DNA sequence: CTGAAAGCGCTTACAG
DNA sequence: CTGAAAGCGCTTACAG
């Protein structure tokens, strides 16, 4: 079968430990010996066995990525979080075990206690996340992408949705808007504890009050025809509204066709601001001003910190909750009121 | 740290081998002994170490899933292939290593020769897939989702795109259509060897000829505004066309808003047939008749066969190319011509 | 600069 | 029905 370190050692006429050290560079090897080892490795096509290495070092060089698939979710947005995590992991020499079990807590328990992974990346974090209890039992460090109330002890990376809302409201206030409709994530997102939903909404309402702006908040939906119905109802209930804030992937993705069906144009008839990433906007051809959600930045920063923890970097410090600063990207879908 | 099999053995007052056999059920254990072992396992929270087990058995119980991310790809469709593979793997006791390295052949080599995975699932297969050479060096079995010219020796699962095209053409022919526009995948898909592109197109043209139907074929695009421009150009070049066949995710996703912008209605002004999955249609609210692409079925069947090969099932037989039978789902977006 | 040996935590013939 | 021991393929103190 596959060549082992013993085969290489024999072919190079050295001991197995010398081969190992040549591989790791953890001690000096004479150039001549190293050359012979290199030749033997190339000749035999040797690659160290991952399981054996994991057993000897207690390190797998694998990160676990845990997704949580909710019913009624708008799946097309998911991959934009997965990819940056995968890329950042590889840049740091780690592979990725993708875990999608419906028994989410059991999956965390299973993969951590069997030492399949060196660290854990939690996606789709909810306010009371059941996976966190399983994670506390684990010896591996973890990082959350999202925010959980019971997340103490873990690093968390999330967009600052409060600040995102304030950016949007400030922007509309500057333009003179005084009556605004907000489409939030669907009700079930609140129910299952997607804190980004109310963090954005509460901040928007609070900030708007400061300007004397009226905000009419409505639940969006994730499937047609409910998406359109929710939009119709929201706009009908606020006929004077001059701006629309959309904090929901499915709704913003459907908005271009919705506006057309209703004969509306942004920003002439209605100013529109969304909350989505550049990649998402590009895939769905969204011509709207938005708050950039930066999934690539979140994923990359989260993974980097996790890996520093795994490495035992003494400078990492205490667990932190990092709320990444949002940025407003003006795509011209809002206008100044006369 | 974590409890080992030795800790369990000591706590239960038995040997390590007895604990191991109690776990695997590979030999009879007295009920009393088994109870003591169970108690010790529960007490200590023991889970076998995956690396040690892999080393001893030469089995990792992990499948590698290899994605290939192309520039200009319409990413939102990707996850519908990943999820069924993940689910099917878990149903059979396997976890999933998701590999997204840009050096795709190197990634296959690295993960297989280090024995990180027991088997390989290749996604985004191209006609001349560079990963296949790396795969031939591997001892692990593999399955392709898609079709490659150089895929001999491997199991392949793909939709029968030829038959899909014939279903669509037959359907339109029955309704009396004689002039049809076909939007194919973008040119770069052909360039990089996405065989589904020409397998569908060639079959559509051939079948149409049999009916005397004129097919005007045009490349679609994956980004706005090119998507719309491609549609405009295609329809302008065939003003007499009564039906539109869309074999491109990005274009079909944009079609509802496109039709509205152009004041067109399906099927009144134009009959429309797409090629997409139920999940995709649902996420994008597509009201079009379509050929179901069945990513869940492909993924599940591919994984099941792969796992039988891994298990060394003698009945698996020679590698096969399985073209899954497509089904036309009528959603009422085509009409009978007078 | 290099080697012999122990050990990581399992599984599985071999013995009884 | 159960145990002692070898072995999977690495890494890393320990010695020289």
CSV table of C-alpha atoms in Angstrom, one decimal, chain B residues 66 105 108-109 111-112 119-122 129-144 154:
chain,number,residue,atom,x,y,z
B,66,UNK,CA,-14.3,18.4,-3.6
B,105,UNK,CA,-5.6,18.3,-8.1
B,108,UNK,CA,-7.1,15.5,-4.0
B,109,UNK,CA,-3.5,14.2,-3.8
B,111,UNK,CA,-6.1,14.4,1.3
B,112,UNK,CA,-6.1,11.0,-0.3
B,119,UNK,CA,-13.6,7.9,-0.4
B,120,UNK,CA,-13.9,10.8,-2.7
B,121,UNK,CA,-16.9,12.7,-4.1
B,122,UNK,CA,-16.1,15.0,-7.0
B,129,UNK,CA,-11.0,17.0,-15.2
B,130,UNK,CA,-7.5,17.4,-13.9
B,131,UNK,CA,-8.5,15.9,-10.6
B,132,UNK,CA,-9.0,12.5,-12.1
B,133,UNK,CA,-5.3,11.9,-12.7
B,134,UNK,CA,-4.6,12.6,-9.0
B,135,UNK,CA,-7.5,10.3,-8.2
B,136,UNK,CA,-6.1,7.4,-10.2
B,137,UNK,CA,-3.0,7.4,-7.9
B,138,UNK,CA,-5.3,7.2,-4.9
B,139,UNK,CA,-6.2,3.9,-3.2
B,140,UNK,CA,-9.6,5.3,-2.2
B,141,UNK,CA,-12.6,4.8,-4.4
B,142,UNK,CA,-14.3,7.8,-5.9
B,143,UNK,CA,-17.5,8.9,-7.5
B,144,UNK,CA,-18.1,11.8,-9.8
B,154,UNK,CA,-14.9,5.8,-11.8
